[in-house]
mmCIF file of C-alpha atoms in Angstrom:
data_model
loop_
_atom_site.group_PDB
_atom_site.id
_atom_site.type_symbol
_atom_site.label_atom_id
_atom_site.label_comp_id
_atom_site.label_asym_id
_atom_site.label_seq_id
_atom_site.Cartn_x
_atom_site.Cartn_y
_atom_site.Cartn_z
ATOM 1 C CA MET E 1 -9.638 201.360 126.625
ATOM 2 C CA ARG E 2 -8.144 204.794 127.009
ATOM 3 C CA PHE E 3 -4.622 205.833 126.094
ATOM 4 C CA ARG E 4 -1.982 208.284 127.257
ATOM 5 C CA PRO E 5 1.567 209.194 126.200
ATOM 6 C CA LEU E 6 4.408 207.958 128.399
ATOM 7 C CA GLY E 7 6.883 210.613 129.384
ATOM 8 C CA THR E 8 8.781 212.601 126.804
ATOM 9 C CA ARG E 9 11.322 211.678 124.144
ATOM 10 C CA ALA E 10 14.752 213.244 123.932
ATOM 11 C CA ASP E 11 13.537 215.604 121.193
ATOM 12 C CA GLY E 12 10.746 216.919 123.419
ATOM 13 C CA THR E 13 7.900 215.072 121.702
ATOM 14 C CA PRO E 14 5.481 212.928 123.732
ATOM 15 C CA GLY E 15 6.623 209.369 124.387
ATOM 16 C CA PRO E 16 4.878 206.247 123.100
ATOM 17 C CA THR E 17 1.108 206.132 123.513
ATOM 18 C CA ALA E 18 0.052 203.341 125.864
ATOM 19 C CA SER E 19 -3.104 201.993 127.427
ATOM 20 C CA VAL E 20 -3.882 203.751 130.719
ATOM 21 C CA LEU E 21 -3.699 200.417 132.515
ATOM 22 C CA CYS E 22 -0.341 198.660 132.458
ATOM 23 C CA LEU E 23 -0.219 194.905 133.022
ATOM 24 C CA GLY E 24 2.419 193.997 135.582
ATOM 25 C CA THR E 25 3.947 190.598 134.822
ATOM 26 C CA LEU E 26 6.129 189.980 137.880
ATOM 27 C CA PRO E 27 4.742 186.461 138.644
ATOM 28 C CA PHE E 28 4.696 185.203 135.051
ATOM 29 C CA GLY E 29 6.711 182.028 134.704
ATOM 30 C CA THR E 30 6.793 181.475 138.478
ATOM 31 C CA ARG E 31 3.572 181.797 140.503
ATOM 32 C CA VAL E 32 1.635 182.174 137.215
ATOM 33 C CA ASP E 33 2.571 179.380 134.830
ATOM 34 C CA GLU E 34 3.120 179.984 131.123
ATOM 35 C CA GLU E 35 -0.288 178.750 129.986
ATOM 36 C CA ARG E 36 -2.121 181.049 132.393
ATOM 37 C CA ALA E 37 0.225 183.931 131.584
ATOM 38 C CA PHE E 38 -0.539 183.562 127.876
ATOM 39 C CA ALA E 39 -4.279 183.605 128.662
ATOM 40 C CA LEU E 40 -3.893 186.798 130.700
ATOM 41 C CA LEU E 41 -1.801 188.492 128.021
ATOM 42 C CA ASP E 42 -4.319 187.495 125.365
ATOM 43 C CA ARG E 43 -7.263 188.846 127.370
ATOM 44 C CA PHE E 44 -5.423 192.084 128.151
ATOM 45 C CA THR E 45 -4.674 192.801 124.501
ATOM 46 C CA GLU E 46 -8.097 191.626 123.298
ATOM 47 C CA ARG E 47 -9.624 194.278 125.539
ATOM 48 C CA GLY E 48 -7.374 197.026 124.210
ATOM 49 C CA GLY E 49 -4.449 196.850 126.617
ATOM 50 C CA THR E 50 -1.075 197.589 125.060
ATOM 51 C CA PHE E 51 1.320 198.336 127.949
ATOM 52 C CA LEU E 52 3.355 195.513 129.577
ATOM 53 C CA ASP E 53 5.739 195.925 132.498
ATOM 54 C CA THR E 54 8.494 193.485 133.443
ATOM 55 C CA ALA E 55 12.086 193.488 134.732
ATOM 56 C CA ASP E 56 15.307 191.554 134.219
ATOM 57 C CA CYS E 57 14.997 190.070 137.722
ATOM 58 C CA TYR E 58 11.381 188.851 138.090
ATOM 59 C CA ALA E 59 11.032 186.864 140.286
ATOM 60 C CA PHE E 60 14.490 185.709 141.398
ATOM 61 C CA TRP E 61 13.571 185.537 145.108
ATOM 62 C CA LEU E 62 11.149 182.635 144.668
ATOM 63 C CA ASP E 63 12.395 179.072 145.148
ATOM 64 C CA GLY E 64 13.922 177.719 141.960
ATOM 65 C CA ALA E 65 13.702 181.031 140.081
ATOM 66 C CA THR E 66 16.576 182.886 138.435
ATOM 67 C CA GLY E 67 14.972 186.194 137.390
ATOM 68 C CA ASP E 68 14.721 185.168 133.726
ATOM 69 C CA GLU E 69 11.165 183.909 134.007
ATOM 70 C CA SER E 70 8.910 186.916 133.388
ATOM 71 C CA GLU E 71 10.835 188.290 130.412
ATOM 72 C CA THR E 72 11.194 184.802 128.925
ATOM 73 C CA VAL E 73 7.449 184.137 129.064
ATOM 74 C CA ILE E 74 6.669 187.501 127.487
ATOM 75 C CA GLY E 75 9.224 186.850 124.769
ATOM 76 C CA ARG E 76 7.614 183.506 123.933
ATOM 77 C CA TRP E 77 4.173 185.094 123.863
ATOM 78 C CA LEU E 78 5.322 187.923 121.583
ATOM 79 C CA ALA E 79 6.906 185.384 119.223
ATOM 80 C CA ALA E 80 3.799 183.191 119.218
ATOM 81 C CA ARG E 81 1.414 186.081 118.563
ATOM 82 C CA GLY E 82 3.666 188.095 116.244
ATOM 83 C CA ASN E 83 2.447 191.336 117.813
ATOM 84 C CA ARG E 84 5.568 193.136 119.019
ATOM 85 C CA GLU E 85 4.623 196.313 117.130
ATOM 86 C CA GLU E 86 1.256 196.444 118.903
ATOM 87 C CA VAL E 87 2.751 196.319 122.406
ATOM 88 C CA VAL E 88 4.409 199.014 124.518
ATOM 89 C CA LEU E 89 7.112 197.087 126.329
ATOM 90 C CA ALA E 90 8.818 198.263 129.512
ATOM 91 C CA SER E 91 11.567 196.559 131.478
ATOM 92 C CA LYS E 92 14.032 197.443 134.224
ATOM 93 C CA VAL E 93 17.685 196.882 135.027
ATOM 94 C CA GLY E 94 19.690 197.272 138.209
ATOM 95 C CA ALA E 95 18.226 194.779 140.682
ATOM 96 C CA ARG E 96 19.174 191.384 139.242
ATOM 97 C CA PRO E 97 21.481 189.380 141.533
ATOM 98 C CA THR E 98 24.873 188.601 140.057
ATOM 99 C CA GLY E 99 25.863 185.691 142.284
ATOM 100 C CA PRO E 100 25.676 184.211 145.780
ATOM 101 C CA GLY E 101 25.526 186.493 148.759
ATOM 102 C CA GLU E 102 23.075 188.802 150.443
ATOM 103 C CA TRP E 103 20.878 190.892 148.152
ATOM 104 C CA PRO E 104 20.824 193.826 147.450
ATOM 105 C CA GLY E 105 24.568 193.779 147.878
ATOM 106 C CA THR E 106 24.748 191.335 144.981
ATOM 107 C CA ALA E 107 22.498 193.391 142.675
ATOM 108 C CA GLU E 108 23.895 194.153 139.220
ATOM 109 C CA GLY E 109 23.586 197.872 139.939
ATOM 110 C CA LEU E 110 23.644 200.834 137.578
ATOM 111 C CA SER E 111 27.213 201.173 136.377
ATOM 112 C CA GLY E 112 27.584 201.778 132.662
ATOM 113 C CA GLU E 113 28.735 198.215 132.121
ATOM 114 C CA ALA E 114 25.909 196.738 134.197
ATOM 115 C CA VAL E 115 23.241 198.791 132.438
ATOM 116 C CA ARG E 116 24.410 197.732 128.981
ATOM 117 C CA ALA E 117 24.749 194.068 129.977
ATOM 118 C CA GLY E 118 21.352 194.114 131.677
ATOM 119 C CA VAL E 119 19.628 195.499 128.613
ATOM 120 C CA GLU E 120 21.330 192.993 126.325
ATOM 121 C CA GLY E 121 20.015 190.170 128.512
ATOM 122 C CA SER E 122 16.518 191.616 128.528
ATOM 123 C CA LEU E 123 16.416 192.023 124.754
ATOM 124 C CA LYS E 124 17.528 188.426 124.276
ATOM 125 C CA ARG E 125 14.905 187.031 126.639
ATOM 126 C CA LEU E 126 12.173 189.226 125.202
ATOM 127 C CA GLY E 127 13.115 188.421 121.613
ATOM 128 C CA THR E 128 13.202 192.064 120.531
ATOM 129 C CA ASP E 129 15.765 194.630 119.467
ATOM 130 C CA ARG E 130 14.320 197.571 121.428
ATOM 131 C CA LEU E 131 12.436 198.603 124.537
ATOM 132 C CA ASP E 132 9.780 201.286 124.600
ATOM 133 C CA VAL E 133 10.575 202.148 128.227
ATOM 134 C CA LEU E 134 13.632 201.265 130.323
ATOM 135 C CA TYR E 135 13.740 201.930 134.069
ATOM 136 C CA ALA E 136 16.624 202.195 136.495
ATOM 137 C CA HIS E 137 15.077 199.679 138.882
ATOM 138 C CA MET E 138 16.527 200.644 142.252
ATOM 139 C CA GLU E 139 18.979 203.000 143.884
ATOM 140 C CA ASP E 140 22.699 202.339 143.325
ATOM 141 C CA ARG E 141 25.122 204.920 144.670
ATOM 142 C CA ARG E 142 28.299 202.979 143.924
ATOM 143 C CA PRO E 143 28.929 204.407 140.432
ATOM 144 C CA PRO E 144 28.912 208.157 139.810
ATOM 145 C CA LEU E 145 25.389 209.249 138.894
ATOM 146 C CA ALA E 146 26.782 210.806 135.733
ATOM 147 C CA GLU E 147 27.949 207.350 134.607
ATOM 148 C CA THR E 148 24.445 205.913 135.007
ATOM 149 C CA VAL E 149 22.869 208.884 133.253
ATOM 150 C CA GLY E 150 25.311 208.559 130.369
ATOM 151 C CA ALA E 151 24.666 204.835 129.970
ATOM 152 C CA PHE E 152 20.897 205.317 129.821
ATOM 153 C CA GLY E 153 21.245 208.259 127.452
ATOM 154 C CA ALA E 154 23.437 206.226 125.106
ATOM 155 C CA LEU E 155 20.741 203.544 124.840
ATOM 156 C CA VAL E 156 18.282 206.154 123.601
ATOM 157 C CA GLU E 157 20.821 207.641 121.227
ATOM 158 C CA ASP E 158 21.517 204.292 119.553
ATOM 159 C CA GLY E 159 17.803 203.454 119.233
ATOM 160 C CA THR E 160 17.740 200.617 121.749
ATOM 161 C CA VAL E 161 15.301 202.467 124.049
ATOM 162 C CA ASP E 162 12.587 205.024 123.311
ATOM 163 C CA VAL E 163 11.985 206.723 126.680
ATOM 164 C CA LEU E 164 13.648 206.391 130.077
ATOM 165 C CA GLY E 165 12.263 205.845 133.548
ATOM 166 C CA VAL E 166 13.376 205.468 137.119
ATOM 167 C CA SER E 167 11.912 203.401 139.958
ATOM 168 C CA ASN E 168 12.279 203.196 143.738
ATOM 169 C CA GLN E 169 14.459 206.282 144.045
ATOM 170 C CA LEU E 170 14.166 209.475 146.050
ATOM 171 C CA THR E 171 12.908 212.647 144.422
ATOM 172 C CA TRP E 172 16.175 214.525 144.857
ATOM 173 C CA ARG E 173 18.071 211.746 143.077
ATOM 174 C CA VAL E 174 15.570 211.768 140.217
ATOM 175 C CA ASP E 175 15.920 215.530 139.884
ATOM 176 C CA ARG E 176 19.733 215.416 140.015
ATOM 177 C CA ALA E 177 19.835 212.706 137.338
ATOM 178 C CA ARG E 178 17.534 214.752 135.098
ATOM 179 C CA ALA E 179 19.737 217.824 135.606
ATOM 180 C CA LEU E 180 22.834 215.833 134.637
ATOM 181 C CA ALA E 181 21.070 214.580 131.516
ATOM 182 C CA ARG E 182 20.282 218.151 130.492
ATOM 183 C CA GLU E 183 23.885 219.207 131.083
ATOM 184 C CA ARG E 184 25.148 216.313 128.965
ATOM 185 C CA GLN E 185 22.420 216.866 126.352
ATOM 186 C CA VAL E 186 21.225 213.270 126.545
ATOM 187 C CA ALA E 187 17.817 211.775 127.224
ATOM 188 C CA GLY E 188 16.754 211.819 130.872
ATOM 189 C CA TYR E 189 14.160 210.087 132.995
ATOM 190 C CA THR E 190 10.594 211.131 132.212
ATOM 191 C CA CYS E 191 8.714 208.157 133.708
ATOM 192 C CA VAL E 192 8.771 207.457 137.459
ATOM 193 C CA GLN E 193 7.474 204.111 138.757
ATOM 194 C CA GLN E 194 6.789 204.123 142.484
ATOM 195 C CA GLN E 195 4.446 202.340 144.847
ATOM 196 C CA TYR E 196 1.233 204.386 145.069
ATOM 197 C CA THR E 197 -2.364 203.707 146.010
ATOM 198 C CA TYR E 198 -5.413 205.428 147.480
ATOM 199 C CA LEU E 199 -4.498 204.739 151.114
ATOM 200 C CA ARG E 200 -1.750 206.903 152.541
ATOM 201 C CA PRO E 201 1.038 205.037 154.294
ATOM 202 C CA ARG E 202 1.605 205.343 158.018
ATOM 203 C CA PRO E 203 3.992 208.216 158.840
ATOM 204 C CA GLY E 204 7.504 206.845 158.946
ATOM 205 C CA ALA E 205 6.559 203.601 157.200
ATOM 206 C CA THR E 206 9.320 201.967 155.191
ATOM 207 C CA PHE E 207 8.983 199.403 152.422
ATOM 208 C CA GLY E 208 12.418 197.835 152.154
ATOM 209 C CA SER E 209 13.944 198.349 148.728
ATOM 210 C CA CYS E 210 10.639 199.774 147.467
ATOM 211 C CA GLU E 211 9.756 203.444 147.633
ATOM 212 C CA HIS E 212 6.269 204.863 148.058
ATOM 213 C CA ALA E 213 5.394 208.043 146.171
ATOM 214 C CA THR E 214 5.787 210.958 148.584
ATOM 215 C CA PRO E 215 3.943 214.293 148.474
ATOM 216 C CA GLU E 216 7.233 215.777 147.244
ATOM 217 C CA LEU E 217 7.367 213.357 144.309
ATOM 218 C CA LEU E 218 3.714 213.981 143.440
ATOM 219 C CA ASP E 219 4.387 217.723 143.415
ATOM 220 C CA TYR E 220 7.485 217.179 141.292
ATOM 221 C CA VAL E 221 5.616 215.150 138.650
ATOM 222 C CA ARG E 222 2.752 217.668 138.676
ATOM 223 C CA ASN E 223 5.083 220.588 137.958
ATOM 224 C CA GLU E 224 7.650 219.026 135.607
ATOM 225 C CA PRO E 225 6.241 219.039 132.057
ATOM 226 C CA GLY E 226 6.272 215.712 130.243
ATOM 227 C CA MET E 227 6.587 213.492 133.329
ATOM 228 C CA THR E 228 4.430 210.399 133.939
ATOM 229 C CA LEU E 229 3.928 208.551 137.226
ATOM 230 C CA LEU E 230 3.489 204.769 137.074
ATOM 231 C CA ALA E 231 1.784 203.479 140.235
ATOM 232 C CA TYR E 232 2.688 199.922 141.206
ATOM 233 C CA THR E 233 0.862 197.777 143.783
ATOM 234 C CA PRO E 234 -2.153 200.107 143.511
ATOM 235 C CA LEU E 235 -4.534 197.443 144.868
ATOM 236 C CA LEU E 236 -2.345 196.352 147.804
ATOM 237 C CA GLY E 237 -2.353 192.734 146.724
ATOM 238 C CA GLY E 238 -6.135 192.415 147.052
ATOM 239 C CA ALA E 239 -6.415 193.866 150.574
ATOM 240 C CA TYR E 240 -9.111 196.362 149.543
ATOM 241 C CA THR E 241 -11.603 193.634 148.633
ATOM 242 C CA ASN E 242 -10.444 190.351 150.153
ATOM 243 C CA PRO E 243 -11.201 190.099 153.896
ATOM 244 C CA ALA E 244 -8.670 187.280 154.177
ATOM 245 C CA LYS E 245 -5.867 189.665 153.186
ATOM 246 C CA PRO E 246 -4.962 192.190 155.895
ATOM 247 C CA LEU E 247 -3.687 195.612 154.985
ATOM 248 C CA PRO E 248 0.099 195.689 154.643
ATOM 249 C CA ALA E 249 1.678 196.958 157.840
ATOM 250 C CA GLY E 250 2.693 200.257 156.301
ATOM 251 C CA PHE E 251 -0.946 201.111 155.553
ATOM 252 C CA ASP E 252 -2.567 199.663 158.670
ATOM 253 C CA HIS E 253 -3.051 202.647 160.983
ATOM 254 C CA PRO E 254 -5.990 204.508 162.579
ATOM 255 C CA GLY E 255 -6.106 207.125 159.830
ATOM 256 C CA ALA E 256 -6.905 204.476 157.233
ATOM 257 C CA ALA E 257 -10.372 203.836 158.676
ATOM 258 C CA ALA E 258 -11.915 207.048 157.335
ATOM 259 C CA GLN E 259 -10.433 206.458 153.893
ATOM 260 C CA LEU E 260 -11.740 202.904 153.778
ATOM 261 C CA ASP E 261 -15.205 204.065 154.859
ATOM 262 C CA ALA E 262 -15.272 206.651 152.068
ATOM 263 C CA LEU E 263 -14.033 204.067 149.589
ATOM 264 C CA ARG E 264 -16.806 201.622 150.511
ATOM 265 C CA GLU E 265 -19.448 204.373 150.286
ATOM 266 C CA VAL E 266 -18.367 205.405 146.796
ATOM 267 C CA ALA E 267 -18.162 201.772 145.691
ATOM 268 C CA ALA E 268 -21.742 201.215 146.887
ATOM 269 C CA GLU E 269 -22.964 204.335 145.080
ATOM 270 C CA THR E 270 -21.328 203.399 141.785
ATOM 271 C CA GLY E 271 -21.994 199.671 141.902
ATOM 272 C CA ALA E 272 -18.265 199.156 141.390
ATOM 273 C CA THR E 273 -15.809 197.230 143.541
ATOM 274 C CA ALA E 274 -13.435 199.009 145.900
ATOM 275 C CA ASN E 275 -10.576 197.995 143.598
ATOM 276 C CA GLN E 276 -12.281 199.670 140.657
ATOM 277 C CA VAL E 277 -12.868 202.854 142.630
ATOM 278 C CA VAL E 278 -9.180 202.959 143.592
ATOM 279 C CA LEU E 279 -8.142 202.618 139.944
ATOM 280 C CA ALA E 280 -10.691 205.227 138.814
ATOM 281 C CA TRP E 281 -9.407 207.586 141.521
ATOM 282 C CA LEU E 282 -5.829 207.147 140.270
ATOM 283 C CA LEU E 283 -6.790 207.585 136.615
ATOM 284 C CA GLY E 284 -9.110 210.554 137.006
ATOM 285 C CA GLY E 285 -7.019 213.017 138.975
ATOM 286 C CA ASP E 286 -4.918 215.955 137.872
ATOM 287 C CA LEU E 287 -1.701 213.941 137.807
ATOM 288 C CA PRO E 288 -0.664 211.867 134.763
ATOM 289 C CA ILE E 289 -0.832 208.481 136.556
ATOM 290 C CA LEU E 290 -0.936 205.021 134.979
ATOM 291 C CA PRO E 291 -1.594 202.133 137.385
ATOM 292 C CA VAL E 292 0.494 198.982 136.990
ATOM 293 C CA VAL E 293 -1.924 196.183 137.866
ATOM 294 C CA GLY E 294 -1.163 192.540 138.536
ATOM 295 C CA ALA E 295 -3.565 189.668 137.961
ATOM 296 C CA SER E 296 -3.341 185.924 138.416
ATOM 297 C CA SER E 297 -6.802 185.149 137.019
ATOM 298 C CA LEU E 298 -8.975 186.382 134.154
ATOM 299 C CA ALA E 299 -11.611 187.537 136.658
ATOM 300 C CA GLN E 300 -9.081 189.770 138.432
ATOM 301 C CA LEU E 301 -7.886 191.178 135.132
ATOM 302 C CA ASP E 302 -11.410 191.879 133.881
ATOM 303 C CA GLU E 303 -12.251 193.651 137.133
ATOM 304 C CA ALA E 304 -9.279 195.979 136.652
ATOM 305 C CA LEU E 305 -9.995 196.596 132.970
ATOM 306 C CA ASP E 306 -13.619 197.468 133.704
ATOM 307 C CA ALA E 307 -12.394 200.292 135.953
ATOM 308 C CA VAL E 308 -11.224 202.244 132.901
ATOM 309 C CA ASP E 309 -14.866 203.100 132.130
ATOM 310 C CA LEU E 310 -15.670 204.253 135.684
ATOM 311 C CA ASP E 311 -15.789 208.041 135.994
ATOM 312 C CA LEU E 312 -16.140 209.390 139.513
ATOM 313 C CA THR E 313 -18.166 212.546 140.079
ATOM 314 C CA ALA E 314 -16.490 215.653 141.460
ATOM 315 C CA ALA E 315 -18.350 215.087 144.736
ATOM 316 C CA GLN E 316 -17.167 211.485 144.985
ATOM 317 C CA ARG E 317 -13.568 212.470 144.325
ATOM 318 C CA ALA E 318 -13.804 215.241 146.913
ATOM 319 C CA ARG E 319 -15.144 212.775 149.503
ATOM 320 C CA LEU E 320 -12.317 210.335 148.805
ATOM 321 C CA ASP E 321 -9.701 213.096 148.921
ATOM 322 C CA GLN E 322 -11.014 214.694 152.106
ATOM 323 C CA ALA E 323 -11.078 211.352 153.926
#
């Protein structure tokens, strides 16, 4: 396993050091039952993984789910293994529904009160007194941005959170929030979690409440010292390798053909899978990127973990980039 610091602390020092692959736990406790989730968490940590990603709402949209499930399963696993100090734990607040009605109108949002209540719920479910990373999960323009920034900064100041992140928000909002944090002399966002993969999305593609990393965001992260980009859904739900899974609509366009051809060529040359080449491409570039990978089986998890040891040549990277 390889490791990398996450963002920057309020005092300017590098954030917590985490494994370069982050295990996304969205389906734990719902589509992935507790026994299988424990097996995946055990395998991940046995192979050197330390970084876990969850949220206070996973996965409320599934039948019978409330949003407690993922954090609750992780909390039980941490208690059973007694390894909280060995894990870098990230969660998110802002998207959990607060009652009946149409989401996202019912989302808890990012007011000061909602942020504090959301974190308290997460800590209880996770069985811990702190989070290594806390993300603002989705855009909420109802409260003043300064109120949200102040609430997140206060959580760092009182030791509840180590470093702060933001997810599914536009670059200008991220920059404005960071500017407000500097003005108020509180901790600001230094981790950005956005959808990102090798394939470029179709021009004009939208992804609902999710945001894909734009060229502007990539440039922003590249030029802002101490920032880290977390790439979620990097493997497009298996569409790179499973013929039964079509490309998501936002990535299914004529321009994707050349990229997929280059991807298959490099995979054949390296003896790796297309998924592994995608992860190696994300990990080996000039940007500080950590993929957030999901897995519902040990075989899927092992495939992703094996990608950490795959180093692409300069020529292979150039071919993938030029495509």
